[in-house]
mmCIF file of C-alpha atoms in Angstrom:
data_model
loop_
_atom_site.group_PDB
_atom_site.id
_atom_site.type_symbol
_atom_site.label_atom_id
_atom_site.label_comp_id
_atom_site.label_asym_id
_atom_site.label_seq_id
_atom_site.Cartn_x
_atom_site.Cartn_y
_atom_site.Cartn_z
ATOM 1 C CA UNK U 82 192.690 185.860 38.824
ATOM 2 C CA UNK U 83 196.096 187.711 37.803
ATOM 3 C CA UNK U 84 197.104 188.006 34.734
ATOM 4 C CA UNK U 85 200.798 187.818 35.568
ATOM 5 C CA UNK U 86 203.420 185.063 33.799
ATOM 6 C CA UNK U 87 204.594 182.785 35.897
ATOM 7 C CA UNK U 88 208.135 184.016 36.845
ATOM 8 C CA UNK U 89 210.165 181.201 35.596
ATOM 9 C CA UNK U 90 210.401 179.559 32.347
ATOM 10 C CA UNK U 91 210.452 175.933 31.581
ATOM 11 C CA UNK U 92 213.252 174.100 29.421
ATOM 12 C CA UNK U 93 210.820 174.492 26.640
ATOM 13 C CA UNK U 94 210.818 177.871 26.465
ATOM 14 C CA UNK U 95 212.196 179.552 23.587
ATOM 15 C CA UNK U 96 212.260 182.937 21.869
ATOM 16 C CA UNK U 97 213.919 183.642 18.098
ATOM 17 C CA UNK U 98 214.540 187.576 17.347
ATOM 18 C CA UNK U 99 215.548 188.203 13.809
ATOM 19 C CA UNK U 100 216.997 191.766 13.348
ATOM 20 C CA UNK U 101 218.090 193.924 10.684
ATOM 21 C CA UNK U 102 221.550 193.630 10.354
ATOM 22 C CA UNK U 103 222.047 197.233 11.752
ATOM 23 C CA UNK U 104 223.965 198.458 14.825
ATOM 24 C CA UNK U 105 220.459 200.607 16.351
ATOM 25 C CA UNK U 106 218.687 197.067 16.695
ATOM 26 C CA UNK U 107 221.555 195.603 18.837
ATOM 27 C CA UNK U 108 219.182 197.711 21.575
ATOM 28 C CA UNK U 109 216.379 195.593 20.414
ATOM 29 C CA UNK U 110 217.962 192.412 20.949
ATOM 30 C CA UNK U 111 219.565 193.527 24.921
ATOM 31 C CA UNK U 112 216.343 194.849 25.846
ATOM 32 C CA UNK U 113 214.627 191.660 25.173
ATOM 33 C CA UNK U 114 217.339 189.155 26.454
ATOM 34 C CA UNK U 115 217.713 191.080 29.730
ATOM 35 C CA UNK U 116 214.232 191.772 30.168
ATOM 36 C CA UNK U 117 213.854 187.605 30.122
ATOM 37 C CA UNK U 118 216.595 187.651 32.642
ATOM 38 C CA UNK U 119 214.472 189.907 34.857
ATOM 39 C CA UNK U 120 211.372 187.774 34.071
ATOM 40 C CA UNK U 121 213.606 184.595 35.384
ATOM 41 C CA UNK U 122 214.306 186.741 38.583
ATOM 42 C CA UNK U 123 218.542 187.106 37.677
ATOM 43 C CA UNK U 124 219.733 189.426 39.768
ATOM 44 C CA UNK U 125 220.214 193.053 39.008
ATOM 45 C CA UNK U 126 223.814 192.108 38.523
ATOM 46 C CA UNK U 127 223.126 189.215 36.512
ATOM 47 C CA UNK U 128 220.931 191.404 34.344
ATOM 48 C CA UNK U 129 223.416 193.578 33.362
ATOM 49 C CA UNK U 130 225.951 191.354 32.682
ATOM 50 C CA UNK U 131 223.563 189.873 30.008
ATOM 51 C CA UNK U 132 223.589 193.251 28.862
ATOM 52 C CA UNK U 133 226.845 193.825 28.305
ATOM 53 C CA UNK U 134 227.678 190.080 26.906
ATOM 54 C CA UNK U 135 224.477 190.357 24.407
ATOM 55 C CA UNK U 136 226.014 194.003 23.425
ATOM 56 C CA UNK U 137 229.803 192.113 23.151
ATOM 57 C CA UNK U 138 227.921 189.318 21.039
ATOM 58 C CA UNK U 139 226.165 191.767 18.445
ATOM 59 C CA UNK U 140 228.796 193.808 18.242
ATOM 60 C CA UNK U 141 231.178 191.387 16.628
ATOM 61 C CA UNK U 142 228.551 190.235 14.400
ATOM 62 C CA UNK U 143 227.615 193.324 12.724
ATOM 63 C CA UNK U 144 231.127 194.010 11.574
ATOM 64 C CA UNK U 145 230.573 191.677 8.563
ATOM 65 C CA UNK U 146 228.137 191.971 5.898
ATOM 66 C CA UNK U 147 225.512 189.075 5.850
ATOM 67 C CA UNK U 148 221.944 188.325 6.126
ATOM 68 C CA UNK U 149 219.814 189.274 9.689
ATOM 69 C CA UNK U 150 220.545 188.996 12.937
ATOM 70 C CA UNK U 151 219.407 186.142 15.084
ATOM 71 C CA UNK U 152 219.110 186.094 18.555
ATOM 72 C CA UNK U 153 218.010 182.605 19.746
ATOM 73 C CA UNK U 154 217.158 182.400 23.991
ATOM 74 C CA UNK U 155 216.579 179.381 25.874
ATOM 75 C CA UNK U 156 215.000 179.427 28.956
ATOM 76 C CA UNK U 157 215.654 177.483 31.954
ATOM 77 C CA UNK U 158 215.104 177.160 35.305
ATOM 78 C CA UNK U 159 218.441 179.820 36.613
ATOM 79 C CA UNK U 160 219.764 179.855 32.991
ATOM 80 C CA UNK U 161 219.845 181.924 29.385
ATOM 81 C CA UNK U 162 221.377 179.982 26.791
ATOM 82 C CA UNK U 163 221.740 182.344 23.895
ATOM 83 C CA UNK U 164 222.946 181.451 19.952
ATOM 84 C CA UNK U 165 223.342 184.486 18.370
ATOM 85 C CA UNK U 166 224.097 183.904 14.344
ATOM 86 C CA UNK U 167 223.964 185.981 10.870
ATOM 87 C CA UNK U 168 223.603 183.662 8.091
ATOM 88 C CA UNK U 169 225.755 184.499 4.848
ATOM 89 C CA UNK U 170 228.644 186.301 6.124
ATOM 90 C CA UNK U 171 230.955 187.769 3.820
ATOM 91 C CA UNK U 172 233.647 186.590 5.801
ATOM 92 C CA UNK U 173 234.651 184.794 8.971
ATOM 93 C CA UNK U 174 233.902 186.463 12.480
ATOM 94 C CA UNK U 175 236.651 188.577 13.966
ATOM 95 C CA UNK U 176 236.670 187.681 17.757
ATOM 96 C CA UNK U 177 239.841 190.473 19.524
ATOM 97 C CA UNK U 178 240.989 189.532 22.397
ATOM 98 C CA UNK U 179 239.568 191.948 24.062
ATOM 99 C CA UNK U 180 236.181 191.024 23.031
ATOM 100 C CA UNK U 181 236.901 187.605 24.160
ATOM 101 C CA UNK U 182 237.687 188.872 27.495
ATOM 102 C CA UNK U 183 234.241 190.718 27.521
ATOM 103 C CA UNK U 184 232.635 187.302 26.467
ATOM 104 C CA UNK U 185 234.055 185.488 29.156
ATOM 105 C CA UNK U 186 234.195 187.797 31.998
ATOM 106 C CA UNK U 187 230.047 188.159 31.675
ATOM 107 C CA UNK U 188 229.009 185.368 30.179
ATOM 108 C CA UNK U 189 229.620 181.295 30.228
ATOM 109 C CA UNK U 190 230.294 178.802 27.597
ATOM 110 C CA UNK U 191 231.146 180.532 25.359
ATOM 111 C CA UNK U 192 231.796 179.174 21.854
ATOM 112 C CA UNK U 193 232.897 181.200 19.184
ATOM 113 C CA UNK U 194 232.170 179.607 15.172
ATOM 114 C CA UNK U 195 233.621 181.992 13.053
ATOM 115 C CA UNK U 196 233.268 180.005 10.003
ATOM 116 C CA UNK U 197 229.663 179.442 10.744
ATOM 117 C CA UNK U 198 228.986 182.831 11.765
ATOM 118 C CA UNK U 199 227.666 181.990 15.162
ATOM 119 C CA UNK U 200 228.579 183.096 18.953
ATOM 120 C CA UNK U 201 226.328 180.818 22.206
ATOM 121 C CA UNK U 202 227.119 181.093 25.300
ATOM 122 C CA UNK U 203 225.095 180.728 28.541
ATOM 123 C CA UNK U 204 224.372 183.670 31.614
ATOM 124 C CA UNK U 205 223.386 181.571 34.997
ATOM 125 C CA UNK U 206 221.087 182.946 37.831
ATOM 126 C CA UNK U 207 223.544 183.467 40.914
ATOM 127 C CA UNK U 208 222.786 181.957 43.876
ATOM 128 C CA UNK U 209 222.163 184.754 46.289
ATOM 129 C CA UNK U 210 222.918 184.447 49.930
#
């Protein structure tokens, strides 16, 4: 008997972080979305572009004032979809260009609410040769 997780998660699988709205649990939040990655088997690659997009994604949300941080992760088959949100902003998200650029050049689907206060997007497994 082993008392290993299976290595992939079903389209049921879900995990919620709520944070305190501070820039030292941003860690908190890319440790636990790439260490799902790894569980998923992404690539080292993949992993770290999760890493960077989840740092990207919590970034721009904890330039406002507002409630927690939440980190929503669904898990699929060869995919992460992520909704990251803080509930009662003071004010709408600012998304730079340049931060859009970082969102799209790691991550996929990306959607951007900045009335809402939310950010999802999506990290796929690559196919490896």
């Amino acid at each position: 008997m082993t008392d290993e997780a299976p290595a992939q998660g079903s389209v049921d699988d879900e995990v919620i972080l709520t944070l305190p709205p501070r820039p030292e649990y941003a860690r908190i939040a890319r440790l636990a979305v790439t260490g799902l990655a790894a569980r998923l088997r992404f690539s080292y690659d993949d992993v770290e572009d999760l890493r960077v997009g989840v740092g990207e994604i919590c970034n721009i949300l904890l330039e406002s004032t507002g409630g927690p941080l939440v980190v929503r992760c669904r898990l699929g088959d060869d995919e992460i979809r992520l909704s990251a949100s803080r509930p009662g902003l003071d004010r709408d998200l600012d998304v730079t260009d340049l931060s859009r650029q970082i969102l799209d050049a790691f991550l996929s689907d990306v959607t951007v609410e900045a009335e809402a206060g939310r950010i999802d997007a999506a990290k796929r497994r690559s196919i490896e040769p």
